[in-house]
mmCIF file of C-alpha atoms and ligand atoms in Angstrom:
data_model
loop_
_atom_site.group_PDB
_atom_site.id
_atom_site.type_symbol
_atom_site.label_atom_id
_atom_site.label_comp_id
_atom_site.label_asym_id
_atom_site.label_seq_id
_atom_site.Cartn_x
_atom_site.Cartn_y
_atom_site.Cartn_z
ATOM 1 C CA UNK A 1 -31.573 30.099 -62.190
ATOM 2 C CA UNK A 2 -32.181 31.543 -58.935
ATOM 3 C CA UNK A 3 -34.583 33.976 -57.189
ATOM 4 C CA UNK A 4 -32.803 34.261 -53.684
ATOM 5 C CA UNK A 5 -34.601 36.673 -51.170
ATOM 6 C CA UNK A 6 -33.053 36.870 -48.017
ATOM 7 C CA UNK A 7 -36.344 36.770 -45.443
ATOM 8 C CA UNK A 8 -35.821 37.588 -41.674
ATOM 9 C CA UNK A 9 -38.661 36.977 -39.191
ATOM 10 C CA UNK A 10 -38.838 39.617 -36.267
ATOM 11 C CA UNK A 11 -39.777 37.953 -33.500
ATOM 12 C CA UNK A 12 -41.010 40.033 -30.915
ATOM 13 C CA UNK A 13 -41.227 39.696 -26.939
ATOM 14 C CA UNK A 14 -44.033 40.586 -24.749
ATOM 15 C CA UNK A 15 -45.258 44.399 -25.060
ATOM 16 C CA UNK A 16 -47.476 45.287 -22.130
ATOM 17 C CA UNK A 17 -50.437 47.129 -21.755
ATOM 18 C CA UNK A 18 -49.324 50.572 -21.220
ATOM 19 C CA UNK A 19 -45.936 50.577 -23.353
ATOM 20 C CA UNK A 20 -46.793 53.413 -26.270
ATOM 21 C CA UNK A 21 -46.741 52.646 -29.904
ATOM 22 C CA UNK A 22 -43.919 54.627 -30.464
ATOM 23 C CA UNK A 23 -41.953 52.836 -27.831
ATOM 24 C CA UNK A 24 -42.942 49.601 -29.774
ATOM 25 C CA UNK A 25 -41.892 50.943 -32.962
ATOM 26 C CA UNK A 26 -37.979 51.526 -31.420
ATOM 27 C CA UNK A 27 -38.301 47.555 -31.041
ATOM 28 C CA UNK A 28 -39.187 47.304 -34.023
ATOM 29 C CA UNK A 29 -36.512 49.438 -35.406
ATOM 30 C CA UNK A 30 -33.658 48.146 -33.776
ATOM 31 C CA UNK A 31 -34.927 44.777 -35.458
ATOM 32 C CA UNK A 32 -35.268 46.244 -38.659
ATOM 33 C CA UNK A 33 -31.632 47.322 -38.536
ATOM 34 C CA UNK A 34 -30.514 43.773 -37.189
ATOM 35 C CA UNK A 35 -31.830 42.456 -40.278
ATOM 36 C CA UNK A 36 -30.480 45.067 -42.766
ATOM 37 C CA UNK A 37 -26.762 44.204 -40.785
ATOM 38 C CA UNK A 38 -27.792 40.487 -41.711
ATOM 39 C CA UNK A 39 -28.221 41.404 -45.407
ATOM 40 C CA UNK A 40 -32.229 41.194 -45.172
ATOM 41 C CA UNK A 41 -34.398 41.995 -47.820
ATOM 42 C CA UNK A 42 -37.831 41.498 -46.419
ATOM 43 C CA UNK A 43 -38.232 41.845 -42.416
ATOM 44 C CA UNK A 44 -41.631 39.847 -41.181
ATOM 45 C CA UNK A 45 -43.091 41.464 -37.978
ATOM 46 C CA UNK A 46 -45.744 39.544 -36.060
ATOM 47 C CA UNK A 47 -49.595 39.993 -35.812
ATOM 48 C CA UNK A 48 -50.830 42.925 -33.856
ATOM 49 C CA UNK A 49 -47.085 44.402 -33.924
ATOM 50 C CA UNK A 50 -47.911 47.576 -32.315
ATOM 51 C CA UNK A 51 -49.625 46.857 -29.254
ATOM 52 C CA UNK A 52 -50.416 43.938 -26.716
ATOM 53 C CA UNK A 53 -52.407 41.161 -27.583
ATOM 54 C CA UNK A 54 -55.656 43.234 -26.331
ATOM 55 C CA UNK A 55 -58.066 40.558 -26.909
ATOM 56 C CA UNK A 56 -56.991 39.064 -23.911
ATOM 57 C CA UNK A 57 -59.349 41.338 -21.837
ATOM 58 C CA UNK A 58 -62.799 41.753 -21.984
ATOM 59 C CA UNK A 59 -62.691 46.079 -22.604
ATOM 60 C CA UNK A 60 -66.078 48.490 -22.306
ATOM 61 C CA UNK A 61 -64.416 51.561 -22.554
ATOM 62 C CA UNK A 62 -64.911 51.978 -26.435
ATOM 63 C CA UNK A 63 -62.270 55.175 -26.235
ATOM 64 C CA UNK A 64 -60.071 52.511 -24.599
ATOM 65 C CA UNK A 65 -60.523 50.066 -26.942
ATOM 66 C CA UNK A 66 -59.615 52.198 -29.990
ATOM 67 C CA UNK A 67 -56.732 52.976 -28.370
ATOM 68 C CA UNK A 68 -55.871 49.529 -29.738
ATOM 69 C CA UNK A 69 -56.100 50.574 -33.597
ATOM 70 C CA UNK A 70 -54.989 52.057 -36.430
ATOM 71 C CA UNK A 71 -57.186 54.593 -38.281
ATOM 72 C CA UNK A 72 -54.482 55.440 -40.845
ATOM 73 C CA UNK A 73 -51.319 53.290 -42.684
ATOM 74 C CA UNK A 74 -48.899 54.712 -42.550
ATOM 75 C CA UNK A 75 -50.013 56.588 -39.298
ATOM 76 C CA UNK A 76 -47.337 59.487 -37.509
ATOM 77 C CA UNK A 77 -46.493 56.428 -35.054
ATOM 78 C CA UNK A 78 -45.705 54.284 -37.874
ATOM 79 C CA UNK A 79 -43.918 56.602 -40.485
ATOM 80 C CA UNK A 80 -40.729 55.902 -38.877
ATOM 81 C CA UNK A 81 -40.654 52.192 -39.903
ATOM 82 C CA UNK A 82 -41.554 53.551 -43.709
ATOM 83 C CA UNK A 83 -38.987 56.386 -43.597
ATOM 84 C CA UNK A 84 -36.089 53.169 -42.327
ATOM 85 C CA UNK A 85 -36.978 50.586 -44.507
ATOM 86 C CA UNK A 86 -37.011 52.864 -47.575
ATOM 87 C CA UNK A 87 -33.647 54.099 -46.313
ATOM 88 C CA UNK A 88 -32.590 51.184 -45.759
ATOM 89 C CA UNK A 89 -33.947 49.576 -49.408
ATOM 90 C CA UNK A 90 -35.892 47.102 -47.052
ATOM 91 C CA UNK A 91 -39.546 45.557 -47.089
ATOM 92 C CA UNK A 92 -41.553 44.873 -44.268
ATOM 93 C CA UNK A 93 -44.621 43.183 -43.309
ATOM 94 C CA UNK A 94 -46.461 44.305 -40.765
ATOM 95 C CA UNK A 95 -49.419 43.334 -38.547
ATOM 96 C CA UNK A 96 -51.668 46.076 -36.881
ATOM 97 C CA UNK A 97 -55.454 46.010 -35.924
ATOM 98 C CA UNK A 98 -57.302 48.327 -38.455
ATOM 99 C CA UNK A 99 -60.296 50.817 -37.930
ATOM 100 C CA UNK A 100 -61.844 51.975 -41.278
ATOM 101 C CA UNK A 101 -63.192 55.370 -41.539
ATOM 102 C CA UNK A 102 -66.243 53.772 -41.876
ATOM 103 C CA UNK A 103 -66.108 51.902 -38.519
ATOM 104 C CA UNK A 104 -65.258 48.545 -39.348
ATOM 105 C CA UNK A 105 -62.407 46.752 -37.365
ATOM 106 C CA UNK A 106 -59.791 44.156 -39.192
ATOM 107 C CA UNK A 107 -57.095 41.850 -37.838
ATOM 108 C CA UNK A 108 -54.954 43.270 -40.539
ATOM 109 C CA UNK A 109 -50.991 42.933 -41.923
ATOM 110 C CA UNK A 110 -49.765 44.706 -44.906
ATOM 111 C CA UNK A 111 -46.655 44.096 -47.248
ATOM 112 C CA UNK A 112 -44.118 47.396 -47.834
ATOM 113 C CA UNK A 113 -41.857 47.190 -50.540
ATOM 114 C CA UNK A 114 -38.144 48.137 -50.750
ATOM 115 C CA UNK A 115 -39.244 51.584 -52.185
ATOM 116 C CA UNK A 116 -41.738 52.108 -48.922
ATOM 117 C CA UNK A 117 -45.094 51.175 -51.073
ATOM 118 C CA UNK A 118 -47.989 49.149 -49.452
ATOM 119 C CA UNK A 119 -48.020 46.515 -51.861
ATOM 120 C CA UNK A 120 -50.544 43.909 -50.654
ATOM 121 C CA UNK A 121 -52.938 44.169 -47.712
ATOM 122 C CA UNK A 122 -54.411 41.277 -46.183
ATOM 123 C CA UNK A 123 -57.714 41.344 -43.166
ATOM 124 C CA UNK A 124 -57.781 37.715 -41.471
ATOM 125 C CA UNK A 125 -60.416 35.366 -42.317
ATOM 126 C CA UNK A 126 -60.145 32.700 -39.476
ATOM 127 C CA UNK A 127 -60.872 34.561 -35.867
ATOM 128 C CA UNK A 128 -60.866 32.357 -33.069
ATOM 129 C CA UNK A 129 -61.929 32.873 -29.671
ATOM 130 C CA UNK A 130 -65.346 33.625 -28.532
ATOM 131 C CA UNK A 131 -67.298 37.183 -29.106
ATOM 132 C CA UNK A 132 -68.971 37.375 -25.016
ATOM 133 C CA UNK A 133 -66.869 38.200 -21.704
ATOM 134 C CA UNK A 134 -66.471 34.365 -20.705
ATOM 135 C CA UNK A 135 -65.821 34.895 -16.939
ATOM 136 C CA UNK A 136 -64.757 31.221 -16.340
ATOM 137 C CA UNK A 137 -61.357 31.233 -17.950
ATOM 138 C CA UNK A 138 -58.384 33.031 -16.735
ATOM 139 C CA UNK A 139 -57.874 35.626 -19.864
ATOM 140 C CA UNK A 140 -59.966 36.248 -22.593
ATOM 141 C CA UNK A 141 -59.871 35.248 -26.267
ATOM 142 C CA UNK A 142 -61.627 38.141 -27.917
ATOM 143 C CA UNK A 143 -60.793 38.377 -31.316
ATOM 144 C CA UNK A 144 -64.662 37.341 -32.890
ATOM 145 C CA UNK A 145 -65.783 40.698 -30.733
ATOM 146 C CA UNK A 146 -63.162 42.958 -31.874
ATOM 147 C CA UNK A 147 -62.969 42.022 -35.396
ATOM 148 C CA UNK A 148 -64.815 41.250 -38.297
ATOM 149 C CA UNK A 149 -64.523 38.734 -40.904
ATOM 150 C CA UNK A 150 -63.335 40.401 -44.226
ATOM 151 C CA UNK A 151 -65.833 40.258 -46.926
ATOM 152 C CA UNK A 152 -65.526 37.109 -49.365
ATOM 153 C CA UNK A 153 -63.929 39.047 -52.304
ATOM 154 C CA UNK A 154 -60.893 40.412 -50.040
ATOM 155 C CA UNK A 155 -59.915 36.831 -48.453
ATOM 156 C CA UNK A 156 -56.748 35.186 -49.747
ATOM 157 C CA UNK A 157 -55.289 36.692 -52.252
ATOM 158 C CA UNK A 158 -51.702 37.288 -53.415
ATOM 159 C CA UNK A 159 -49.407 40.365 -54.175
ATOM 160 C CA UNK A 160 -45.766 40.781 -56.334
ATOM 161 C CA UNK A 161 -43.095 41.788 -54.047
ATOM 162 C CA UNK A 162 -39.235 40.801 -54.578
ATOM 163 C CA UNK A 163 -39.422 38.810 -58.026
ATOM 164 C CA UNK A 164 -41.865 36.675 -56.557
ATOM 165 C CA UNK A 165 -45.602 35.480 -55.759
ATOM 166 C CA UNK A 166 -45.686 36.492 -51.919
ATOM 167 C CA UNK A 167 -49.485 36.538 -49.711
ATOM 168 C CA UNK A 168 -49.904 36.776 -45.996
ATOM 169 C CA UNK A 169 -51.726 34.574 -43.491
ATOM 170 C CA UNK A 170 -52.315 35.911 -39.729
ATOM 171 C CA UNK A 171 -52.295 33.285 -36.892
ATOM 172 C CA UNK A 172 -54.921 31.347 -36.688
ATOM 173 C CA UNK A 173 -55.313 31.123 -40.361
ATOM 174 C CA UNK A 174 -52.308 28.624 -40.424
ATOM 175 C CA UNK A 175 -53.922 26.170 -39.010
ATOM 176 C CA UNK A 176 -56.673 25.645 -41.584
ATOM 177 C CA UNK A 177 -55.009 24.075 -44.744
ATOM 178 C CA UNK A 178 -57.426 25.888 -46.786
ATOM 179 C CA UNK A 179 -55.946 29.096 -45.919
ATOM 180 C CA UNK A 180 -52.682 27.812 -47.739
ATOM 181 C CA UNK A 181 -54.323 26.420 -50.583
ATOM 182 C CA UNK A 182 -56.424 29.263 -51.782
ATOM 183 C CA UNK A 183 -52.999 31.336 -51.960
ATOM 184 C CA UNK A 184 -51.252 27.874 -53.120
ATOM 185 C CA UNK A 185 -54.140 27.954 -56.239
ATOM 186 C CA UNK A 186 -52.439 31.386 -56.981
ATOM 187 C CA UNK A 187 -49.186 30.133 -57.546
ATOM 188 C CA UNK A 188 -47.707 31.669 -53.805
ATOM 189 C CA UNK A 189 -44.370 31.398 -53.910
ATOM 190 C CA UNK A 190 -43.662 32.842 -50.008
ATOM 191 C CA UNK A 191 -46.253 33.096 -47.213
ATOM 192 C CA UNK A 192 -45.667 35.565 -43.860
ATOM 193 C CA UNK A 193 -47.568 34.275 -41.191
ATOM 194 C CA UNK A 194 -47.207 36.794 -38.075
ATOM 195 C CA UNK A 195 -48.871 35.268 -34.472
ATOM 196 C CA UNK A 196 -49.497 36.018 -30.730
ATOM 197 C CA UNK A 197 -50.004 32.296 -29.793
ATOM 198 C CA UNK A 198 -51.295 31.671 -25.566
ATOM 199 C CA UNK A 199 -49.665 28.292 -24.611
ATOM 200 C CA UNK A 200 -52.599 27.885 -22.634
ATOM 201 C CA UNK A 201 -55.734 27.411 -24.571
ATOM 202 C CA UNK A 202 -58.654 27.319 -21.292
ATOM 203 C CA UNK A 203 -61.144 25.226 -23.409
ATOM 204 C CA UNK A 204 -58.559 22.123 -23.938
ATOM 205 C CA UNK A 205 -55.706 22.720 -21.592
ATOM 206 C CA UNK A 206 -54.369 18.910 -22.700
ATOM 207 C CA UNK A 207 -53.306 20.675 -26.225
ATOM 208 C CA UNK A 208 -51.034 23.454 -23.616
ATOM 209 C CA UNK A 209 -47.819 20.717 -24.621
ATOM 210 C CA UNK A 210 -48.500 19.951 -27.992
ATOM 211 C CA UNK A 211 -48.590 24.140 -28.532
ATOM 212 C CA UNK A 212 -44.889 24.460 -30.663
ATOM 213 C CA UNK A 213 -45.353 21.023 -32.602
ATOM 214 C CA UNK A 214 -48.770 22.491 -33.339
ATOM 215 C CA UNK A 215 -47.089 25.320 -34.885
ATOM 216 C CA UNK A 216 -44.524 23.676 -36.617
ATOM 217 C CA UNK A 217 -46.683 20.959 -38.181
ATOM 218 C CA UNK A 218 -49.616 23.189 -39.540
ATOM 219 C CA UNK A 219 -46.726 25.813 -41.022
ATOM 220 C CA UNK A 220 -44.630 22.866 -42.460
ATOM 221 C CA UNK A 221 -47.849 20.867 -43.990
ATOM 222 C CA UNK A 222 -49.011 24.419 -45.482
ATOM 223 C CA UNK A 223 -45.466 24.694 -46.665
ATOM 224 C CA UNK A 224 -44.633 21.751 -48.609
ATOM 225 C CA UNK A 225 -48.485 20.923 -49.644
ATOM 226 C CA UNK A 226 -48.417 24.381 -51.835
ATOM 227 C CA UNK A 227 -44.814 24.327 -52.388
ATOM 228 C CA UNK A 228 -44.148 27.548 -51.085
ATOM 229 C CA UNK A 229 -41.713 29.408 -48.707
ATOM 230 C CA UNK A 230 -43.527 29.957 -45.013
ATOM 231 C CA UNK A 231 -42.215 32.553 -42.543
ATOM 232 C CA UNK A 232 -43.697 32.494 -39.324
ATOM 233 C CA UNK A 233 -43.265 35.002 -36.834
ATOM 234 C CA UNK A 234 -44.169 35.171 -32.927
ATOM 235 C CA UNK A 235 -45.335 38.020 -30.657
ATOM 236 C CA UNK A 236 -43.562 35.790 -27.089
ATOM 237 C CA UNK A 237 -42.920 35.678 -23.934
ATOM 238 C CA UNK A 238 -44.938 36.052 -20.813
ATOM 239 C CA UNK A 239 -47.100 39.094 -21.842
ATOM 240 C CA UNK A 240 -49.232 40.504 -19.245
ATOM 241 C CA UNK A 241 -49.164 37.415 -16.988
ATOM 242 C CA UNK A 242 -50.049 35.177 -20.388
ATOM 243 C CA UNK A 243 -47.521 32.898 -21.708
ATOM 244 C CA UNK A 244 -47.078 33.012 -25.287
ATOM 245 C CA UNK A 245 -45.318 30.252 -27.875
ATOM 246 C CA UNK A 246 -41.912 31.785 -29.480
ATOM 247 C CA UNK A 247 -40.535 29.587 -31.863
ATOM 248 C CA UNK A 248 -40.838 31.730 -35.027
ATOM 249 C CA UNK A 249 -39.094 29.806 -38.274
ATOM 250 C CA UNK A 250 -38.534 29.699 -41.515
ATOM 251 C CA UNK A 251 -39.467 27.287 -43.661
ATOM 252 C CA UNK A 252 -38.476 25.673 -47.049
ATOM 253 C CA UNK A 253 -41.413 23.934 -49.670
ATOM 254 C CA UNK A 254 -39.941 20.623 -48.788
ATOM 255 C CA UNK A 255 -41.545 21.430 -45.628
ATOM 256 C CA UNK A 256 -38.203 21.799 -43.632
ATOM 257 C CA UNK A 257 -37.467 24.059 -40.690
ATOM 258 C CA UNK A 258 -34.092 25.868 -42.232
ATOM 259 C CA UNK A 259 -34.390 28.382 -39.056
ATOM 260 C CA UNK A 260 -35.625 28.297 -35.716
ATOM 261 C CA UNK A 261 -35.968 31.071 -32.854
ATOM 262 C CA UNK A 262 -34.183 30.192 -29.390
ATOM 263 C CA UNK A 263 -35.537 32.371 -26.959
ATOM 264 C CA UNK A 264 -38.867 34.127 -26.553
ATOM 265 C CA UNK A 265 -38.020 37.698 -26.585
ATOM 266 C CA UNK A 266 -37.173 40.153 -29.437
ATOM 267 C CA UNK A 267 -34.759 37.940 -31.738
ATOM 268 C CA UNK A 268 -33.766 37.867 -35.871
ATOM 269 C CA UNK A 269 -33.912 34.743 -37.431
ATOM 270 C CA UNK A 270 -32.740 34.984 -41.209
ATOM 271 C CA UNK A 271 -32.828 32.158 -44.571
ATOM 272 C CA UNK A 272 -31.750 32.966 -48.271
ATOM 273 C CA UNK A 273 -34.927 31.720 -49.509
ATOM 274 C CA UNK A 274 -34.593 30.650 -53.619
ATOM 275 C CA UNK A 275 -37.936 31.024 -54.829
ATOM 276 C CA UNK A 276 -37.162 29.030 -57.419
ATOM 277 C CA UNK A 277 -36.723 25.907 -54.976
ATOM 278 C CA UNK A 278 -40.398 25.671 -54.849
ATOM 279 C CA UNK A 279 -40.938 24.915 -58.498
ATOM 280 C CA UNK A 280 -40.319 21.003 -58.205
ATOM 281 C CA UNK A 281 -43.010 20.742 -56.276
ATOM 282 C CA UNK A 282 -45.310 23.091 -58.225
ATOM 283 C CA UNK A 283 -44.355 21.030 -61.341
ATOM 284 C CA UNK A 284 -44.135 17.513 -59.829
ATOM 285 C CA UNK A 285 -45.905 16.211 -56.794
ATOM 286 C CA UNK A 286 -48.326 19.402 -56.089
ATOM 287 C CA UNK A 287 -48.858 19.886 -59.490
ATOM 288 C CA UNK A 288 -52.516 20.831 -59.306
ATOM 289 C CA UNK A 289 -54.007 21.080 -62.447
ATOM 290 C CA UNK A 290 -52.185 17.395 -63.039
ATOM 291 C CA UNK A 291 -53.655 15.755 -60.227
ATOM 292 C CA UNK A 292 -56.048 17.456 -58.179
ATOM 293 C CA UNK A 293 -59.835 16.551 -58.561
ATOM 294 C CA UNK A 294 -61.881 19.240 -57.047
ATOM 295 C CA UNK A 295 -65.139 17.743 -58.416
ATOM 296 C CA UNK A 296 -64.692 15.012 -55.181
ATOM 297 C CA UNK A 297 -64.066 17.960 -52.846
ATOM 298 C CA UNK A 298 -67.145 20.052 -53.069
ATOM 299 C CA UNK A 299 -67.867 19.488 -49.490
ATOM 300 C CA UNK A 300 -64.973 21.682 -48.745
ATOM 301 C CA UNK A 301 -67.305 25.064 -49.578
ATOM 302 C CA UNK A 302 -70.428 23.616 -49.168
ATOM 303 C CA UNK A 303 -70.514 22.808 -45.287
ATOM 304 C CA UNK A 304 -69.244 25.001 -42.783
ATOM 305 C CA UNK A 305 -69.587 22.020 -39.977
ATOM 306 C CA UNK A 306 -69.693 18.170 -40.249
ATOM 307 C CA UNK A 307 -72.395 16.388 -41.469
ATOM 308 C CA UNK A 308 -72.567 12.847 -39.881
ATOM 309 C CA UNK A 309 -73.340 9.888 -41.830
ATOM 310 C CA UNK A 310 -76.933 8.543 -41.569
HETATM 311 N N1 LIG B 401 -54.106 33.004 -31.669
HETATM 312 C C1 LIG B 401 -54.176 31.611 -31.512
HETATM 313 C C2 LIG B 401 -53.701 30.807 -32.723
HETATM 314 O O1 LIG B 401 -54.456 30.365 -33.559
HETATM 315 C C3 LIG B 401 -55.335 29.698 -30.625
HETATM 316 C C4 LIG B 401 -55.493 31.142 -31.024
HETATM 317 C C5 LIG B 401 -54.423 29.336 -29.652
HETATM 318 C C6 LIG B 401 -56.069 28.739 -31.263
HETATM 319 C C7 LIG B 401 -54.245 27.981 -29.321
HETATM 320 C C8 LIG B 401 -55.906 27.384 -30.943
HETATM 321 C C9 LIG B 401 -54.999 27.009 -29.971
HETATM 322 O O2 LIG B 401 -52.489 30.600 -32.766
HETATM 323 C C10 LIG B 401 -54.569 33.836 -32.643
HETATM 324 N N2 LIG B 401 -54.316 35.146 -32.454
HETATM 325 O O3 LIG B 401 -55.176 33.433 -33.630
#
């Protein structure tokens, strides 16, 4: 028995300030049609697809700002992408900063079916950076200012796309092994993690090196702990005079890269993922209601920081 679905991550170079959305969405086109050529049945765009990473600057202007977001899915800009991959008998996951009619401002990415259908929408939990203009480092990291943590009942959950268990992560969620193992509790079967990723972090510039292992280990770990199928998908390249990490992958629930980006511009990585693979370790090793004993982890919800020992 098999459950093949053949993923391909969209890795996307760097998209500056001024190009228009539907400039960005021609990229993202062209990719889209790469990935049908390579037999694709899910294409996974990175975080913030549509724009620049805009956090980077520290911007009054709010008319500016909004600029930035998307008040509507699909939006005029957008409908293209819909139109293609429903032409095309495609899904696509997407990653787009949201503002709700209401006012409120997500780090979002949404899951599109092969018939064109938003089928799962997911806001990011984990936002990293700082929320004041910090003057002292050389860009800005501005994602606690221009978003807002989704409320507790929206968090991680999963959605049924392409005979399978699939859920999202964005960025900085993968590196917090709860992130996986919320959706792992849910029986997630394959995770799309989209990213813009600075090599250059200004508060510990001795991690700069360590930046791709970084991103391999956390996706692999999340991978093979949950026994699940992680896609992980880069915005690259030097964007607006900031470096950022390529090296978008695929990865199998043994926790093995099975394909690897090689440059840092717009590229299509592909893998026949088998769903099924990740039942051994489901069943066996990450078996959770066989072996895990939450009543030694309540820590885990209860503290938000460390609590040192007496
Ligand atoms: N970007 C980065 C990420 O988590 C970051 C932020 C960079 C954190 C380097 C730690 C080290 O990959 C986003 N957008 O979350």
């Amino acid at each position: 028995m098999s459950r093949i679905v053949n993923v391909a991550a969209a890795q996307v170079g760097p998209i500056a300030r001024q190009t228009s959305k539907a400039a960005v969405v021609e990229r993202l086109l062209a990719l889209m049609r790469e990935a049908d050529r390579r037999g694709s049945d899910v294409v996974v765009f990175p975080e913030l697809a549509l724009t620049t990473f805009f956090p980077r600057w520290y911007i009054q202007d709010d008319e500016e700002l909004d600029h930035f977001y998307e008040s509507e899915m699909p939006s005029p800009e957008t409908q293209p992408l819909f139109d293609e991959a429903a032409k095309l008998g495609m899904g696509f996951v997407l990653g787009y900063a949201e503002l709700t009619p209401e006012g409120h401002r997500y780090n979002v990415s949404i899951w599109v079916d092969e018939t064109g259908e938003i089928v799962h929408k997911y806001r990011k939990v984990h936002l990293p950076g700082h929320h004041e203009h910090e003057t002292w480092r050389p860009f800005q990291h501005l994602e606690k200012r221009y978003f807002e943590v989704p409320e507790s009942h929206e968090g991680f959950r999963v959605g049924k796309a392409h005979n399978g268990i699939v859920g999202m992560l964005i960025c900085n969620d993968r590196r917090w092994p709860e992130s996986y193992r919320v959706l792992g509790l849910q029986g997630v079967e394959l995770i799309a993690i989209g990213y813009n990723t600075p090599i250059h972090n200004p508060p510990s510039p001795e991690h700069d090196r360590h930046s791709w292992f970084h991103n391999e280990l956390v996706m692999s770990a999340g991978a093979y702990q949950n026994g699940t199928w992680v896609v992980g998908v880069a915005r690259a390249g030097d964007e607006e005079g900031v470096p950022m990490i390529g090296g978008s992958c695929i990865i199998a629930p043994s926790g093995e890269v099975v394909a690897r980006a090689r440059t840092e511009g717009d590229e299509i990585i592909t893998a026949a993922c088998d769903l099924d693979d990740t039942r051994s370790y489901k069943d066996w090793v990450f078996n959770f209601d066989a072996h895990r004993v939450p009543q030694h982890y309540d820590s885990i919800t209860a503290q938000r920081g460390v609590i040192l020992p007496d």
